[in-house]
Amino acid sequence: MAVCACGSGREFDECCAPFLAGAPAPTAEALMRSRYTAYAVGQLDHLERTDAPEARDEFNRADAERTAAETTWLGLKVVRVIDGGVDDQTGQVEFIFRYQQHGKIHAQHELSQFRREDGIWLYESSEMNPKSPPVRVAKINRNDPCTCGSGKKYKKCCGAA
């Protein structure tokens, strides 16, 4: 048996194969992994079947077939999952996948949106190269209480130079 292309480490027949055959994915992450695998093994019907109506309008079958034929899929890494569990109605999956095309290796970073309709997870949209939330740095004034919890003023504790 072959290891699944989705990067789960599980056997293909026990991982994405049932979803490619039409079984509903239990989570948004499982759907996203199966969609990557669909590209990797050339089963593009799965992509169309799991697109939400608004995504289906943007799906170009000829472009997808050309991309799948010209591409060697090198791996998928899930960065984070927000909701999208078995009891959720919406979810987000952030991931990075690597591929080789025309002799060059590329990586693509995406944040995909999913929703459940009638118990079935569907792909809505993706944002390429999502930005992480801005880092906020709190300025501590000299007379503020020290952040270490000592009860002293910052200038007399951790802020002493």
PDB file of C-alpha atoms in Angstrom:
ATOM      1  CA  MET A   1       0.000   0.000   0.000  1.00  0.00           C
ATOM      2  CA  ALA A   2       1.082   3.562  -0.676  1.00  0.00           C
ATOM      3  CA  VAL A   3       1.320   6.391   1.840  1.00  0.00           C
ATOM      4  CA  CYS A   4      -1.242   9.123   1.218  1.00  0.00           C
ATOM      5  CA  ALA A   5      -0.030  12.230  -0.611  1.00  0.00           C
ATOM      6  CA  CYS A   6      -1.721  14.506   1.951  1.00  0.00           C
ATOM      7  CA  GLY A   7       1.121  14.145   4.434  1.00  0.00           C
ATOM      8  CA  SER A   8      -0.904  12.465   7.174  1.00  0.00           C
ATOM      9  CA  GLY A   9       1.465   9.483   7.237  1.00  0.00           C
ATOM     10  CA  ARG A  10      -1.487   7.113   6.827  1.00  0.00           C
ATOM     11  CA  GLU A  11      -2.075   4.662   3.997  1.00  0.00           C
ATOM     12  CA  PHE A  12      -3.932   6.174   1.020  1.00  0.00           C
ATOM     13  CA  ASP A  13      -6.751   3.582   1.177  1.00  0.00           C
ATOM     14  CA  GLU A  14      -7.405   4.461   4.838  1.00  0.00           C
ATOM     15  CA  CYS A  15      -6.930   8.219   4.467  1.00  0.00           C
ATOM     16  CA  CYS A  16      -8.086  10.205   1.428  1.00  0.00           C
ATOM     17  CA  ALA A  17      -9.243   7.405  -0.908  1.00  0.00           C
ATOM     18  CA  PRO A  18     -12.749   7.155   0.633  1.00  0.00           C
ATOM     19  CA  PHE A  19     -13.258  10.924   0.232  1.00  0.00           C
ATOM     20  CA  LEU A  20     -12.064  10.849  -3.369  1.00  0.00           C
ATOM     21  CA  ALA A  21     -14.592   8.048  -3.949  1.00  0.00           C
ATOM     22  CA  GLY A  22     -17.408  10.268  -2.630  1.00  0.00           C
ATOM     23  CA  ALA A  23     -17.558   9.725   1.141  1.00  0.00           C
ATOM     24  CA  PRO A  24     -18.033  13.011   3.022  1.00  0.00           C
ATOM     25  CA  ALA A  25     -14.984  14.308   4.893  1.00  0.00           C
ATOM     26  CA  PRO A  26     -15.617  14.554   8.658  1.00  0.00           C
ATOM     27  CA  THR A  27     -13.639  17.790   9.127  1.00  0.00           C
ATOM     28  CA  ALA A  28     -12.499  20.811   7.132  1.00  0.00           C
ATOM     29  CA  GLU A  29      -8.893  19.631   7.475  1.00  0.00           C
ATOM     30  CA  ALA A  30      -9.749  16.188   6.094  1.00  0.00           C
ATOM     31  CA  LEU A  31     -11.464  17.850   3.130  1.00  0.00           C
ATOM     32  CA  MET A  32      -8.494  20.150   2.506  1.00  0.00           C
ATOM     33  CA  ARG A  33      -6.067  17.212   2.643  1.00  0.00           C
ATOM     34  CA  SER A  34      -8.246  15.205   0.247  1.00  0.00           C
ATOM     35  CA  ARG A  35      -8.389  18.146  -2.172  1.00  0.00           C
ATOM     36  CA  TYR A  36      -4.581  18.327  -2.220  1.00  0.00           C
ATOM     37  CA  THR A  37      -4.487  14.569  -2.817  1.00  0.00           C
ATOM     38  CA  ALA A  38      -7.025  14.933  -5.644  1.00  0.00           C
ATOM     39  CA  TYR A  39      -4.575  17.206  -7.454  1.00  0.00           C
ATOM     40  CA  ALA A  40      -1.683  14.855  -6.715  1.00  0.00           C
ATOM     41  CA  VAL A  41      -3.441  11.782  -8.135  1.00  0.00           C
ATOM     42  CA  GLY A  42      -5.417  13.570 -10.863  1.00  0.00           C
ATOM     43  CA  GLN A  43      -8.926  12.966  -9.502  1.00  0.00           C
ATOM     44  CA  LEU A  44     -10.306  16.405 -10.276  1.00  0.00           C
ATOM     45  CA  ASP A  45     -13.970  15.359 -10.010  1.00  0.00           C
ATOM     46  CA  HIS A  46     -13.453  15.496  -6.238  1.00  0.00           C
ATOM     47  CA  LEU A  47     -12.491  19.180  -6.472  1.00  0.00           C
ATOM     48  CA  GLU A  48     -15.654  20.094  -8.361  1.00  0.00           C
ATOM     49  CA  ARG A  49     -17.836  17.963  -6.095  1.00  0.00           C
ATOM     50  CA  THR A  50     -16.483  19.617  -2.927  1.00  0.00           C
ATOM     51  CA  ASP A  51     -16.593  23.230  -4.154  1.00  0.00           C
ATOM     52  CA  ALA A  52     -19.238  25.516  -2.692  1.00  0.00           C
ATOM     53  CA  PRO A  53     -21.423  27.030  -5.457  1.00  0.00           C
ATOM     54  CA  GLU A  54     -19.493  30.328  -5.467  1.00  0.00           C
ATOM     55  CA  ALA A  55     -16.167  28.463  -5.774  1.00  0.00           C
ATOM     56  CA  ARG A  56     -17.572  26.193  -8.489  1.00  0.00           C
ATOM     57  CA  ASP A  57     -18.179  29.267 -10.647  1.00  0.00           C
ATOM     58  CA  GLU A  58     -14.465  30.095 -10.477  1.00  0.00           C
ATOM     59  CA  PHE A  59     -13.185  26.536 -11.057  1.00  0.00           C
ATOM     60  CA  ASN A  60     -11.657  26.074 -14.498  1.00  0.00           C
ATOM     61  CA  ARG A  61     -11.472  22.354 -15.245  1.00  0.00           C
ATOM     62  CA  ALA A  62      -9.117  22.731 -18.223  1.00  0.00           C
ATOM     63  CA  ASP A  63      -6.645  24.816 -16.185  1.00  0.00           C
ATOM     64  CA  ALA A  64      -6.833  22.348 -13.283  1.00  0.00           C
ATOM     65  CA  GLU A  65      -6.157  19.399 -15.608  1.00  0.00           C
ATOM     66  CA  ARG A  66      -3.207  21.189 -17.190  1.00  0.00           C
ATOM     67  CA  THR A  67      -1.796  22.135 -13.771  1.00  0.00           C
ATOM     68  CA  ALA A  68      -2.179  18.594 -12.438  1.00  0.00           C
ATOM     69  CA  ALA A  69      -0.461  17.111 -15.520  1.00  0.00           C
ATOM     70  CA  GLU A  70       2.477  19.571 -15.427  1.00  0.00           C
ATOM     71  CA  THR A  71       3.078  19.334 -11.693  1.00  0.00           C
ATOM     72  CA  THR A  72       4.913  16.998  -9.372  1.00  0.00           C
ATOM     73  CA  TRP A  73       3.387  17.400  -5.915  1.00  0.00           C
ATOM     74  CA  LEU A  74       6.116  17.385  -3.248  1.00  0.00           C
ATOM     75  CA  GLY A  75       4.291  17.695   0.052  1.00  0.00           C
ATOM     76  CA  LEU A  76       1.725  19.372   2.233  1.00  0.00           C
ATOM     77  CA  LYS A  77       2.174  20.916   5.674  1.00  0.00           C
ATOM     78  CA  VAL A  78      -0.812  22.059   7.725  1.00  0.00           C
ATOM     79  CA  VAL A  79       0.158  25.223   9.618  1.00  0.00           C
ATOM     80  CA  ARG A  80      -3.001  25.670  11.701  1.00  0.00           C
ATOM     81  CA  VAL A  81      -6.665  24.764  11.825  1.00  0.00           C
ATOM     82  CA  ILE A  82      -9.330  27.093  13.186  1.00  0.00           C
ATOM     83  CA  ASP A  83     -12.616  25.341  13.916  1.00  0.00           C
ATOM     84  CA  GLY A  84     -13.767  22.985  11.151  1.00  0.00           C
ATOM     85  CA  GLY A  85     -14.271  20.038  13.506  1.00  0.00           C
ATOM     86  CA  VAL A  86     -16.984  17.386  13.378  1.00  0.00           C
ATOM     87  CA  ASP A  87     -19.426  19.645  15.276  1.00  0.00           C
ATOM     88  CA  ASP A  88     -18.554  22.954  13.556  1.00  0.00           C
ATOM     89  CA  GLN A  89     -20.291  24.646  10.633  1.00  0.00           C
ATOM     90  CA  THR A  90     -17.321  26.677   9.403  1.00  0.00           C
ATOM     91  CA  GLY A  91     -13.574  26.275   9.498  1.00  0.00           C
ATOM     92  CA  GLN A  92     -10.258  27.577   8.248  1.00  0.00           C
ATOM     93  CA  VAL A  93      -7.158  25.612   7.343  1.00  0.00           C
ATOM     94  CA  GLU A  94      -3.818  27.311   6.798  1.00  0.00           C
ATOM     95  CA  PHE A  95      -1.311  25.239   4.881  1.00  0.00           C
ATOM     96  CA  ILE A  96       1.784  25.273   2.716  1.00  0.00           C
ATOM     97  CA  PHE A  97       2.319  22.915  -0.179  1.00  0.00           C
ATOM     98  CA  ARG A  98       5.389  22.352  -2.284  1.00  0.00           C
ATOM     99  CA  TYR A  99       5.435  21.350  -5.916  1.00  0.00           C
ATOM    100  CA  GLN A 100       7.713  21.142  -8.930  1.00  0.00           C
ATOM    101  CA  GLN A 101       6.665  22.642 -12.226  1.00  0.00           C
ATOM    102  CA  HIS A 102       8.763  23.151 -15.379  1.00  0.00           C
ATOM    103  CA  GLY A 103      11.890  22.069 -13.492  1.00  0.00           C
ATOM    104  CA  LYS A 104      11.485  24.599 -10.661  1.00  0.00           C
ATOM    105  CA  ILE A 105      10.421  23.925  -7.076  1.00  0.00           C
ATOM    106  CA  HIS A 106       7.768  26.246  -5.656  1.00  0.00           C
ATOM    107  CA  ALA A 107       5.866  26.642  -2.394  1.00  0.00           C
ATOM    108  CA  GLN A 108       2.407  28.099  -1.956  1.00  0.00           C
ATOM    109  CA  HIS A 109       0.985  29.329   1.346  1.00  0.00           C
ATOM    110  CA  GLU A 110      -2.815  29.486   1.656  1.00  0.00           C
ATOM    111  CA  LEU A 111      -5.564  30.073   4.181  1.00  0.00           C
ATOM    112  CA  SER A 112      -8.718  28.301   2.996  1.00  0.00           C
ATOM    113  CA  GLN A 113     -12.292  28.814   4.165  1.00  0.00           C
ATOM    114  CA  PHE A 114     -14.713  25.893   4.477  1.00  0.00           C
ATOM    115  CA  ARG A 115     -18.361  25.530   5.455  1.00  0.00           C
ATOM    116  CA  ARG A 116     -20.703  22.651   6.089  1.00  0.00           C
ATOM    117  CA  GLU A 117     -23.939  22.392   4.096  1.00  0.00           C
ATOM    118  CA  ASP A 118     -26.379  19.583   4.838  1.00  0.00           C
ATOM    119  CA  GLY A 119     -23.629  17.821   6.793  1.00  0.00           C
ATOM    120  CA  ILE A 120     -21.113  18.020   3.922  1.00  0.00           C
ATOM    121  CA  TRP A 121     -17.911  20.098   4.124  1.00  0.00           C
ATOM    122  CA  LEU A 122     -17.364  22.378   1.118  1.00  0.00           C
ATOM    123  CA  TYR A 123     -14.470  24.564   0.026  1.00  0.00           C
ATOM    124  CA  GLU A 124     -15.404  28.268  -0.202  1.00  0.00           C
ATOM    125  CA  SER A 125     -12.260  30.275  -0.964  1.00  0.00           C
ATOM    126  CA  SER A 126      -8.558  30.758  -0.303  1.00  0.00           C
ATOM    127  CA  GLU A 127      -6.309  33.644   0.531  1.00  0.00           C
ATOM    128  CA  MET A 128      -2.798  33.319  -0.883  1.00  0.00           C
ATOM    129  CA  ASN A 129       0.106  34.252   1.384  1.00  0.00           C
ATOM    130  CA  PRO A 130      -2.045  35.209   4.378  1.00  0.00           C
ATOM    131  CA  LYS A 131      -0.622  37.814   6.689  1.00  0.00           C
ATOM    132  CA  SER A 132      -0.247  36.922  10.342  1.00  0.00           C
ATOM    133  CA  PRO A 133      -1.868  39.223  12.896  1.00  0.00           C
ATOM    134  CA  PRO A 134       0.301  42.226  13.795  1.00  0.00           C
ATOM    135  CA  VAL A 135       2.576  41.827  16.777  1.00  0.00           C
ATOM    136  CA  ARG A 136       1.593  44.213  19.531  1.00  0.00           C
ATOM    137  CA  VAL A 137       4.243  45.459  21.904  1.00  0.00           C
ATOM    138  CA  ALA A 138       3.048  47.062  25.095  1.00  0.00           C
ATOM    139  CA  LYS A 139       5.156  49.943  26.328  1.00  0.00           C
ATOM    140  CA  ILE A 140       5.862  49.686  30.016  1.00  0.00           C
ATOM    141  CA  ASN A 141       6.357  53.014  31.723  1.00  0.00           C
ATOM    142  CA  ARG A 142       8.914  53.317  34.522  1.00  0.00           C
ATOM    143  CA  ASN A 143       6.262  53.871  37.190  1.00  0.00           C
ATOM    144  CA  ASP A 144       3.965  51.032  36.062  1.00  0.00           C
ATOM    145  CA  PRO A 145       3.822  47.849  38.172  1.00  0.00           C
ATOM    146  CA  CYS A 146       6.412  45.317  37.043  1.00  0.00           C
ATOM    147  CA  THR A 147       5.104  42.657  34.678  1.00  0.00           C
ATOM    148  CA  CYS A 148       6.856  39.910  36.628  1.00  0.00           C
ATOM    149  CA  GLY A 149       4.256  40.230  39.394  1.00  0.00           C
ATOM    150  CA  SER A 150       6.663  41.286  42.155  1.00  0.00           C
ATOM    151  CA  GLY A 151       4.476  44.232  43.168  1.00  0.00           C
ATOM    152  CA  LYS A 152       7.385  46.647  42.719  1.00  0.00           C
ATOM    153  CA  LYS A 153       7.500  49.448  40.200  1.00  0.00           C
ATOM    154  CA  TYR A 154       9.018  48.399  36.889  1.00  0.00           C
ATOM    155  CA  LYS A 155      11.915  50.913  37.294  1.00  0.00           C
ATOM    156  CA  LYS A 156      12.910  49.312  40.629  1.00  0.00           C
ATOM    157  CA  CYS A 157      12.555  45.695  39.438  1.00  0.00           C
ATOM    158  CA  CYS A 158      13.034  44.283  35.935  1.00  0.00           C
ATOM    159  CA  GLY A 159      13.515  47.736  34.413  1.00  0.00           C
ATOM    160  CA  ALA A 160      16.518  48.577  36.594  1.00  0.00           C
ATOM    161  CA  ALA A 161      19.519  49.137  34.407  1.00  0.00           C
TER     162      ALA A 161
END
